[in-house]
Amino acid sequence: MRILISDQNFGDDAQLEREAAEAAGVEISVESCRNEDEVARALTRHRPDVLLVQFAPVGRRALGSANGLRGIVRYGVGVDNVDVEAAVDLGIAVARVPDYCLDEVADHALSLVIAVERGLLALARDVEAGGWTFRAAGSLRRIQGRTFALLGFGQIARRVAARAAAFGYRVAAHDPALSYDDIRAGGAAPRSFEELLQNADVLSIHAPLSEATRRLVDADALALLPEGAIVVNTARGGIVDEDALAAAVASGRLRGAALDVLEVEPPPPDHPVRRTLGILLTPHASWYSEDAIVDLRHKAIDAAIALLRGERPAGLVKA
């Protein structure tokens, strides 16, 4: 039985995965693929039973070279770089790691909200420039009693809800995949999409990227937000119309925004989100801690070995 790691950026030549594979009696190979052609050549060369992939694109063209491939495991929560439909058409199971960084993302989301609410970036920059005034961030508002709106109410969003409530926010959520009773049980007031936006002092996005959610938060959606609202995205960049968001912040209608994920990463130097005062950017870092990396790697190789054994890993997407 053979596992191929097409790419990984953990810096130790996949030592953790090699040890786990050896203990399971599995042969493992590691490549540094950057594009689909390189993935295709690696699949032809190694003929693995399971492919572990981090960032390299795995599309129908690459999978045409995957004779004997039984499964694909993505290092991460999403499978955006894997053509799941093509894999299923070829009888290849696809899995991911949905639960390795839940607390990190929740902590990061709340940190971004508080940073914008309290004007931390503007205050720090003023002090660095020699200033010393509490007015450097403009007018600040009290957090307690304001509405924290969650778009999506999965595992991360529920952790965010608990953290937001501890700060004194009233928490509301919208998730079309859940009943209102499920949302109430998770500690949030259920709302329709329009109601959520219309009453959001903070809109925190925690939805998966799909055809239904792509550009869901567009100019029309942003126009429903109250004046002075904040938008935070730690989910997927394609959910937000970034040009419309930058325009809404630049106009002063929105208080600010914080984005850890963007449609194109990194954004080009002239991108509006880079040039708009009031938008805080972090470099897709919400998932990161050293502990999360170890969890991710353990869970990914465990899922790959489970597929080899004909078992269903916890993160199975399609089979």
mmCIF file of N, CA and C in Angstrom, residues 198-309:
data_model
loop_
_atom_site.group_PDB
_atom_site.id
_atom_site.type_symbol
_atom_site.label_atom_id
_atom_site.label_comp_id
_atom_site.label_asym_id
_atom_site.label_seq_id
_atom_site.Cartn_x
_atom_site.Cartn_y
_atom_site.Cartn_z
ATOM 1 N N GLN A 198 -29.815 43.053 8.730
ATOM 2 C CA GLN A 198 -30.452 44.315 9.116
ATOM 3 C C GLN A 198 -30.190 44.695 10.571
ATOM 4 N N ASN A 199 -29.842 43.710 11.393
ATOM 5 C CA ASN A 199 -29.664 43.970 12.827
ATOM 6 C C ASN A 199 -28.243 43.722 13.315
ATOM 7 N N ALA A 200 -27.295 43.614 12.395
ATOM 8 C CA ALA A 200 -25.923 43.224 12.756
ATOM 9 C C ALA A 200 -25.063 44.452 13.056
ATOM 10 N N ASP A 201 -24.591 44.557 14.279
ATOM 11 C CA ASP A 201 -23.522 45.513 14.568
ATOM 12 C C ASP A 201 -22.184 44.934 14.119
ATOM 13 N N VAL A 202 -22.056 43.621 14.239
ATOM 14 C CA VAL A 202 -20.901 42.881 13.717
ATOM 15 C C VAL A 202 -21.425 41.725 12.889
ATOM 16 N N LEU A 203 -20.921 41.564 11.669
ATOM 17 C CA LEU A 203 -21.230 40.398 10.844
ATOM 18 C C LEU A 203 -19.963 39.568 10.719
ATOM 19 N N SER A 204 -19.987 38.369 11.290
ATOM 20 C CA SER A 204 -18.835 37.467 11.254
ATOM 21 C C SER A 204 -19.193 36.269 10.382
ATOM 22 N N ILE A 205 -18.384 36.005 9.363
ATOM 23 C CA ILE A 205 -18.725 35.024 8.325
ATOM 24 C C ILE A 205 -18.046 33.695 8.633
ATOM 25 N N HIS A 206 -18.858 32.625 8.651
ATOM 26 C CA HIS A 206 -18.359 31.279 8.968
ATOM 27 C C HIS A 206 -19.037 30.233 8.084
ATOM 28 N N ALA A 207 -19.306 30.583 6.836
ATOM 29 C CA ALA A 207 -19.975 29.682 5.906
ATOM 30 C C ALA A 207 -18.955 29.031 4.975
ATOM 31 N N PRO A 208 -19.256 27.853 4.450
ATOM 32 C CA PRO A 208 -18.385 27.259 3.433
ATOM 33 C C PRO A 208 -18.560 27.988 2.105
ATOM 34 N N LEU A 209 -17.560 27.898 1.247
ATOM 35 C CA LEU A 209 -17.664 28.479 -0.085
ATOM 36 C C LEU A 209 -18.309 27.474 -1.023
ATOM 37 N N SER A 210 -19.403 27.877 -1.649
ATOM 38 C CA SER A 210 -20.119 27.038 -2.610
ATOM 39 C C SER A 210 -20.742 27.963 -3.641
ATOM 40 N N GLU A 211 -21.405 27.393 -4.614
ATOM 41 C CA GLU A 211 -22.085 28.237 -5.597
ATOM 42 C C GLU A 211 -23.166 29.081 -4.928
ATOM 43 N N ALA A 212 -23.763 28.556 -3.861
ATOM 44 C CA ALA A 212 -24.806 29.300 -3.151
ATOM 45 C C ALA A 212 -24.246 30.457 -2.330
ATOM 46 N N THR A 213 -23.000 30.335 -1.875
ATOM 47 C CA THR A 213 -22.443 31.381 -1.009
ATOM 48 C C THR A 213 -21.435 32.282 -1.715
ATOM 49 N N ARG A 214 -21.050 31.947 -2.936
ATOM 50 C CA ARG A 214 -20.076 32.788 -3.643
ATOM 51 C C ARG A 214 -20.653 34.189 -3.843
ATOM 52 N N ARG A 215 -19.926 35.198 -3.398
ATOM 53 C CA ARG A 215 -20.349 36.604 -3.444
ATOM 54 C C ARG A 215 -21.707 36.813 -2.762
ATOM 55 N N LEU A 216 -22.005 36.000 -1.778
ATOM 56 C CA LEU A 216 -23.262 36.164 -1.047
ATOM 57 C C LEU A 216 -23.316 37.518 -0.351
ATOM 58 N N VAL A 217 -22.177 37.928 0.212
ATOM 59 C CA VAL A 217 -22.111 39.236 0.859
ATOM 60 C C VAL A 217 -21.635 40.236 -0.195
ATOM 61 N N ASP A 218 -22.594 40.682 -1.011
ATOM 62 C CA ASP A 218 -22.307 41.602 -2.113
ATOM 63 C C ASP A 218 -22.779 43.001 -1.739
ATOM 64 N N ALA A 219 -22.806 43.890 -2.718
ATOM 65 C CA ALA A 219 -23.193 45.279 -2.442
ATOM 66 C C ALA A 219 -24.607 45.362 -1.878
ATOM 67 N N ASP A 220 -25.525 44.551 -2.410
ATOM 68 C CA ASP A 220 -26.911 44.580 -1.912
ATOM 69 C C ASP A 220 -26.983 44.096 -0.468
ATOM 70 N N ALA A 221 -26.236 43.028 -0.157
ATOM 71 C CA ALA A 221 -26.229 42.525 1.214
ATOM 72 C C ALA A 221 -25.604 43.546 2.161
ATOM 73 N N LEU A 222 -24.497 44.154 1.741
ATOM 74 C CA LEU A 222 -23.836 45.143 2.585
ATOM 75 C C LEU A 222 -24.728 46.349 2.842
ATOM 76 N N ALA A 223 -25.576 46.676 1.877
ATOM 77 C CA ALA A 223 -26.483 47.813 2.036
ATOM 78 C C ALA A 223 -27.537 47.563 3.105
ATOM 79 N N LEU A 224 -27.791 46.295 3.425
ATOM 80 C CA LEU A 224 -28.759 45.973 4.472
ATOM 81 C C LEU A 224 -28.185 46.163 5.875
ATOM 82 N N LEU A 225 -26.867 46.182 5.998
ATOM 83 C CA LEU A 225 -26.246 46.336 7.308
ATOM 84 C C LEU A 225 -26.508 47.736 7.855
ATOM 85 N N PRO A 226 -26.684 47.867 9.164
ATOM 86 C CA PRO A 226 -26.848 49.200 9.755
ATOM 87 C C PRO A 226 -25.600 50.048 9.553
ATOM 88 N N GLU A 227 -25.767 51.344 9.543
ATOM 89 C CA GLU A 227 -24.617 52.230 9.472
ATOM 90 C C GLU A 227 -23.724 51.980 10.684
ATOM 91 N N GLY A 228 -22.427 51.900 10.442
ATOM 92 C CA GLY A 228 -21.483 51.658 11.530
ATOM 93 C C GLY A 228 -21.191 50.204 11.804
ATOM 94 N N ALA A 229 -21.746 49.297 11.005
ATOM 95 C CA ALA A 229 -21.499 47.868 11.216
ATOM 96 C C ALA A 229 -20.063 47.505 10.848
ATOM 97 N N ILE A 230 -19.631 46.364 11.362
ATOM 98 C CA ILE A 230 -18.307 45.810 11.085
ATOM 99 C C ILE A 230 -18.488 44.460 10.400
ATOM 100 N N VAL A 231 -17.660 44.163 9.404
ATOM 101 C CA VAL A 231 -17.671 42.870 8.714
ATOM 102 C C VAL A 231 -16.343 42.164 8.950
ATOM 103 N N VAL A 232 -16.413 40.905 9.383
ATOM 104 C CA VAL A 232 -15.211 40.101 9.624
ATOM 105 C C VAL A 232 -15.352 38.771 8.875
ATOM 106 N N ASN A 233 -14.314 38.384 8.159
ATOM 107 C CA ASN A 233 -14.359 37.125 7.416
ATOM 108 C C ASN A 233 -13.134 36.282 7.722
ATOM 109 N N THR A 234 -13.365 35.124 8.353
ATOM 110 C CA THR A 234 -12.305 34.140 8.573
ATOM 111 C C THR A 234 -12.672 32.807 7.921
ATOM 112 N N ALA A 235 -13.611 32.844 6.962
ATOM 113 C CA ALA A 235 -14.105 31.614 6.332
ATOM 114 C C ALA A 235 -13.430 31.396 4.978
ATOM 115 N N ARG A 236 -14.008 31.952 3.922
ATOM 116 C CA ARG A 236 -13.460 31.851 2.578
ATOM 117 C C ARG A 236 -13.618 33.193 1.876
ATOM 118 N N GLY A 237 -12.581 33.590 1.138
ATOM 119 C CA GLY A 237 -12.577 34.906 0.524
ATOM 120 C C GLY A 237 -13.673 35.128 -0.484
ATOM 121 N N GLY A 238 -14.023 34.107 -1.235
ATOM 122 C CA GLY A 238 -15.002 34.270 -2.305
ATOM 123 C C GLY A 238 -16.408 34.572 -1.842
ATOM 124 N N ILE A 239 -16.663 34.502 -0.545
ATOM 125 C CA ILE A 239 -18.011 34.771 -0.040
ATOM 126 C C ILE A 239 -18.324 36.264 -0.063
ATOM 127 N N VAL A 240 -17.302 37.102 0.041
ATOM 128 C CA VAL A 240 -17.475 38.550 0.132
ATOM 129 C C VAL A 240 -17.060 39.210 -1.180
ATOM 130 N N ASP A 241 -17.878 40.153 -1.645
ATOM 131 C CA ASP A 241 -17.490 41.011 -2.766
ATOM 132 C C ASP A 241 -16.537 42.060 -2.188
ATOM 133 N N GLU A 242 -15.253 41.858 -2.396
ATOM 134 C CA GLU A 242 -14.254 42.686 -1.726
ATOM 135 C C GLU A 242 -14.279 44.130 -2.211
ATOM 136 N N ASP A 243 -14.545 44.353 -3.492
ATOM 137 C CA ASP A 243 -14.628 45.725 -4.004
ATOM 138 C C ASP A 243 -15.791 46.463 -3.349
ATOM 139 N N ALA A 244 -16.931 45.775 -3.235
ATOM 140 C CA ALA A 244 -18.100 46.406 -2.612
ATOM 141 C C ALA A 244 -17.840 46.687 -1.138
ATOM 142 N N LEU A 245 -17.156 45.776 -0.469
ATOM 143 C CA LEU A 245 -16.843 45.985 0.947
ATOM 144 C C LEU A 245 -15.917 47.182 1.120
ATOM 145 N N ALA A 246 -14.880 47.260 0.298
ATOM 146 C CA ALA A 246 -13.951 48.391 0.390
ATOM 147 C C ALA A 246 -14.686 49.710 0.155
ATOM 148 N N ALA A 247 -15.601 49.721 -0.803
ATOM 149 C CA ALA A 247 -16.361 50.946 -1.081
ATOM 150 C C ALA A 247 -17.235 51.336 0.103
ATOM 151 N N ALA A 248 -17.842 50.340 0.746
ATOM 152 C CA ALA A 248 -18.722 50.629 1.886
ATOM 153 C C ALA A 248 -17.936 51.160 3.077
ATOM 154 N N VAL A 249 -16.717 50.650 3.277
ATOM 155 C CA VAL A 249 -15.875 51.153 4.366
ATOM 156 C C VAL A 249 -15.332 52.538 4.019
ATOM 157 N N ALA A 250 -14.872 52.708 2.785
ATOM 158 C CA ALA A 250 -14.312 53.995 2.365
ATOM 159 C C ALA A 250 -15.341 55.114 2.448
ATOM 160 N N SER A 251 -16.610 54.784 2.201
ATOM 161 C CA SER A 251 -17.668 55.798 2.250
ATOM 162 C C SER A 251 -18.000 56.230 3.671
ATOM 163 N N GLY A 252 -17.557 55.428 4.655
ATOM 164 C CA GLY A 252 -17.881 55.725 6.042
ATOM 165 C C GLY A 252 -19.162 55.092 6.521
ATOM 166 N N ARG A 253 -19.890 54.414 5.615
ATOM 167 C CA ARG A 253 -21.153 53.813 6.051
ATOM 168 C C ARG A 253 -20.908 52.633 6.970
ATOM 169 N N LEU A 254 -19.875 51.851 6.697
ATOM 170 C CA LEU A 254 -19.458 50.790 7.601
ATOM 171 C C LEU A 254 -18.311 51.289 8.468
ATOM 172 N N ARG A 255 -18.313 50.878 9.714
ATOM 173 C CA ARG A 255 -17.284 51.304 10.654
ATOM 174 C C ARG A 255 -15.914 50.761 10.266
ATOM 175 N N GLY A 256 -15.889 49.525 9.755
ATOM 176 C CA GLY A 256 -14.633 48.914 9.368
ATOM 177 C C GLY A 256 -14.838 47.470 8.981
ATOM 178 N N ALA A 257 -13.751 46.800 8.654
ATOM 179 C CA ALA A 257 -13.799 45.389 8.284
ATOM 180 C C ALA A 257 -12.458 44.754 8.623
ATOM 181 N N ALA A 258 -12.480 43.455 8.788
ATOM 182 C CA ALA A 258 -11.255 42.693 9.024
ATOM 183 C C ALA A 258 -11.355 41.395 8.242
ATOM 184 N N LEU A 259 -10.343 41.118 7.432
ATOM 185 C CA LEU A 259 -10.360 39.963 6.542
ATOM 186 C C LEU A 259 -9.106 39.132 6.752
ATOM 187 N N ASP A 260 -9.291 37.862 7.039
ATOM 188 C CA ASP A 260 -8.167 36.930 7.095
ATOM 189 C C ASP A 260 -8.081 36.095 5.827
ATOM 190 N N VAL A 261 -9.135 36.120 5.023
ATOM 191 C CA VAL A 261 -9.192 35.335 3.790
ATOM 192 C C VAL A 261 -9.643 36.238 2.653
ATOM 193 N N LEU A 262 -9.047 36.027 1.487
ATOM 194 C CA LEU A 262 -9.365 36.834 0.319
ATOM 195 C C LEU A 262 -9.530 35.928 -0.892
ATOM 196 N N GLU A 263 -10.208 36.455 -1.897
ATOM 197 C CA GLU A 263 -10.444 35.651 -3.095
ATOM 198 C C GLU A 263 -9.137 35.318 -3.798
ATOM 199 N N VAL A 264 -8.207 36.259 -3.826
ATOM 200 C CA VAL A 264 -6.863 36.032 -4.365
ATOM 201 C C VAL A 264 -5.884 36.334 -3.237
ATOM 202 N N GLU A 265 -5.038 35.360 -2.922
ATOM 203 C CA GLU A 265 -4.085 35.528 -1.824
ATOM 204 C C GLU A 265 -2.658 35.292 -2.305
ATOM 205 N N PRO A 266 -1.751 36.230 -2.030
ATOM 206 C CA PRO A 266 -2.016 37.539 -1.435
ATOM 207 C C PRO A 266 -2.667 38.475 -2.448
ATOM 208 N N PRO A 267 -3.362 39.505 -1.975
ATOM 209 C CA PRO A 267 -3.995 40.430 -2.927
ATOM 210 C C PRO A 267 -2.942 41.292 -3.604
ATOM 211 N N PRO A 268 -3.182 41.726 -4.834
ATOM 212 C CA PRO A 268 -2.209 42.592 -5.510
ATOM 213 C C PRO A 268 -2.052 43.917 -4.774
ATOM 214 N N PRO A 269 -0.928 44.598 -4.980
ATOM 215 C CA PRO A 269 -0.662 45.838 -4.237
ATOM 216 C C PRO A 269 -1.723 46.917 -4.419
ATOM 217 N N ASP A 270 -2.388 46.935 -5.569
ATOM 218 C CA ASP A 270 -3.380 47.985 -5.820
ATOM 219 C C ASP A 270 -4.803 47.553 -5.491
ATOM 220 N N HIS A 271 -4.970 46.409 -4.821
ATOM 221 C CA HIS A 271 -6.312 45.934 -4.482
ATOM 222 C C HIS A 271 -6.969 46.918 -3.512
ATOM 223 N N PRO A 272 -8.255 47.221 -3.704
ATOM 224 C CA PRO A 272 -8.936 48.187 -2.821
ATOM 225 C C PRO A 272 -8.854 47.841 -1.330
ATOM 226 N N VAL A 273 -8.859 46.535 -0.998
ATOM 227 C CA VAL A 273 -8.814 46.206 0.433
ATOM 228 C C VAL A 273 -7.465 46.556 1.053
ATOM 229 N N ARG A 274 -6.420 46.636 0.237
ATOM 230 C CA ARG A 274 -5.108 47.050 0.742
ATOM 231 C C ARG A 274 -5.056 48.564 0.954
ATOM 232 N N ARG A 275 -5.805 49.303 0.154
ATOM 233 C CA ARG A 275 -5.665 50.757 0.129
ATOM 234 C C ARG A 275 -6.726 51.483 0.948
ATOM 235 N N THR A 276 -7.667 50.746 1.532
ATOM 236 C CA THR A 276 -8.780 51.387 2.235
ATOM 237 C C THR A 276 -8.514 51.451 3.732
ATOM 238 N N LEU A 277 -8.443 52.657 4.269
ATOM 239 C CA LEU A 277 -8.314 52.825 5.711
ATOM 240 C C LEU A 277 -9.563 52.256 6.384
ATOM 241 N N GLY A 278 -9.351 51.529 7.458
ATOM 242 C CA GLY A 278 -10.492 50.926 8.140
ATOM 243 C C GLY A 278 -10.642 49.454 7.849
ATOM 244 N N ILE A 279 -9.827 48.919 6.934
ATOM 245 C CA ILE A 279 -9.841 47.473 6.676
ATOM 246 C C ILE A 279 -8.548 46.874 7.218
ATOM 247 N N LEU A 280 -8.701 45.946 8.128
ATOM 248 C CA LEU A 280 -7.574 45.234 8.741
ATOM 249 C C LEU A 280 -7.412 43.890 8.037
ATOM 250 N N LEU A 281 -6.212 43.613 7.558
ATOM 251 C CA LEU A 281 -5.930 42.357 6.857
ATOM 252 C C LEU A 281 -4.942 41.521 7.654
ATOM 253 N N THR A 282 -5.203 40.214 7.724
ATOM 254 C CA THR A 282 -4.209 39.261 8.214
ATOM 255 C C THR A 282 -4.046 38.174 7.152
ATOM 256 N N PRO A 283 -2.867 37.525 7.095
ATOM 257 C CA PRO A 283 -2.502 36.695 5.929
ATOM 258 C C PRO A 283 -2.956 35.239 6.025
ATOM 259 N N HIS A 284 -4.281 35.028 6.058
ATOM 260 C CA HIS A 284 -4.842 33.674 6.151
ATOM 261 C C HIS A 284 -4.151 32.917 7.291
ATOM 262 N N ALA A 285 -4.152 33.558 8.454
ATOM 263 C CA ALA A 285 -3.417 33.036 9.608
ATOM 264 C C ALA A 285 -4.319 32.532 10.716
ATOM 265 N N SER A 286 -5.634 32.628 10.551
ATOM 266 C CA SER A 286 -6.530 32.307 11.661
ATOM 267 C C SER A 286 -6.429 30.844 12.087
ATOM 268 N N TRP A 287 -6.053 29.970 11.191
ATOM 269 C CA TRP A 287 -5.964 28.541 11.493
ATOM 270 C C TRP A 287 -4.724 28.191 12.305
ATOM 271 N N TYR A 288 -3.743 29.109 12.323
ATOM 272 C CA TYR A 288 -2.388 28.720 12.715
ATOM 273 C C TYR A 288 -2.139 28.720 14.212
ATOM 274 N N SER A 289 -1.619 27.624 14.689
ATOM 275 C CA SER A 289 -0.812 27.496 15.899
ATOM 276 C C SER A 289 0.035 26.257 15.677
ATOM 277 N N GLU A 290 1.118 26.127 16.382
ATOM 278 C CA GLU A 290 1.939 24.928 16.245
ATOM 279 C C GLU A 290 1.146 23.687 16.652
ATOM 280 N N ASP A 291 0.272 23.859 17.641
ATOM 281 C CA ASP A 291 -0.565 22.730 18.067
ATOM 282 C C ASP A 291 -1.507 22.309 16.939
ATOM 283 N N ALA A 292 -2.071 23.296 16.236
ATOM 284 C CA ALA A 292 -3.000 22.989 15.149
ATOM 285 C C ALA A 292 -2.300 22.260 14.013
ATOM 286 N N ILE A 293 -1.060 22.641 13.720
ATOM 287 C CA ILE A 293 -0.309 21.962 12.660
ATOM 288 C C ILE A 293 -0.120 20.485 13.002
ATOM 289 N N VAL A 294 0.245 20.208 14.238
ATOM 290 C CA VAL A 294 0.437 18.809 14.652
ATOM 291 C C VAL A 294 -0.881 18.046 14.531
ATOM 292 N N ASP A 295 -1.980 18.655 14.986
ATOM 293 C CA ASP A 295 -3.289 18.001 14.864
ATOM 294 C C ASP A 295 -3.632 17.727 13.404
ATOM 295 N N LEU A 296 -3.414 18.728 12.559
ATOM 296 C CA LEU A 296 -3.720 18.593 11.137
ATOM 297 C C LEU A 296 -2.970 17.419 10.527
ATOM 298 N N ARG A 297 -1.691 17.331 10.800
ATOM 299 C CA ARG A 297 -0.877 16.287 10.185
ATOM 300 C C ARG A 297 -1.261 14.903 10.694
ATOM 301 N N HIS A 298 -1.487 14.779 12.003
ATOM 302 C CA HIS A 298 -1.911 13.497 12.554
ATOM 303 C C HIS A 298 -3.237 13.063 11.941
ATOM 304 N N LYS A 299 -4.181 13.979 11.882
ATOM 305 C CA LYS A 299 -5.515 13.620 11.401
ATOM 306 C C LYS A 299 -5.509 13.322 9.903
ATOM 307 N N ALA A 300 -4.669 14.027 9.143
ATOM 308 C CA ALA A 300 -4.603 13.777 7.703
ATOM 309 C C ALA A 300 -4.006 12.409 7.404
ATOM 310 N N ILE A 301 -2.897 12.076 8.047
ATOM 311 C CA ILE A 301 -2.293 10.769 7.770
ATOM 312 C C ILE A 301 -3.176 9.647 8.319
ATOM 313 N N ASP A 302 -3.853 9.883 9.444
ATOM 314 C CA ASP A 302 -4.776 8.878 9.961
ATOM 315 C C ASP A 302 -5.923 8.635 8.984
ATOM 316 N N ALA A 303 -6.422 9.710 8.360
ATOM 317 C CA ALA A 303 -7.495 9.567 7.378
ATOM 318 C C ALA A 303 -7.009 8.794 6.159
ATOM 319 N N ALA A 304 -5.771 9.076 5.723
ATOM 320 C CA ALA A 304 -5.215 8.362 4.572
ATOM 321 C C ALA A 304 -5.080 6.874 4.863
ATOM 322 N N ILE A 305 -4.613 6.539 6.049
ATOM 323 C CA ILE A 305 -4.458 5.129 6.417
ATOM 324 C C ILE A 305 -5.817 4.461 6.551
ATOM 325 N N ALA A 306 -6.804 5.201 7.077
ATOM 326 C CA ALA A 306 -8.154 4.648 7.175
ATOM 327 C C ALA A 306 -8.709 4.310 5.794
ATOM 328 N N LEU A 307 -8.490 5.190 4.812
ATOM 329 C CA LEU A 307 -8.958 4.909 3.451
ATOM 330 C C LEU A 307 -8.270 3.671 2.883
ATOM 331 N N LEU A 308 -6.994 3.519 3.167
ATOM 332 C CA LEU A 308 -6.276 2.329 2.707
ATOM 333 C C LEU A 308 -6.886 1.052 3.280
ATOM 334 N N ARG A 309 -7.375 1.140 4.493
ATOM 335 C CA ARG A 309 -7.948 -0.022 5.163
ATOM 336 C C ARG A 309 -9.429 -0.231 4.840
#
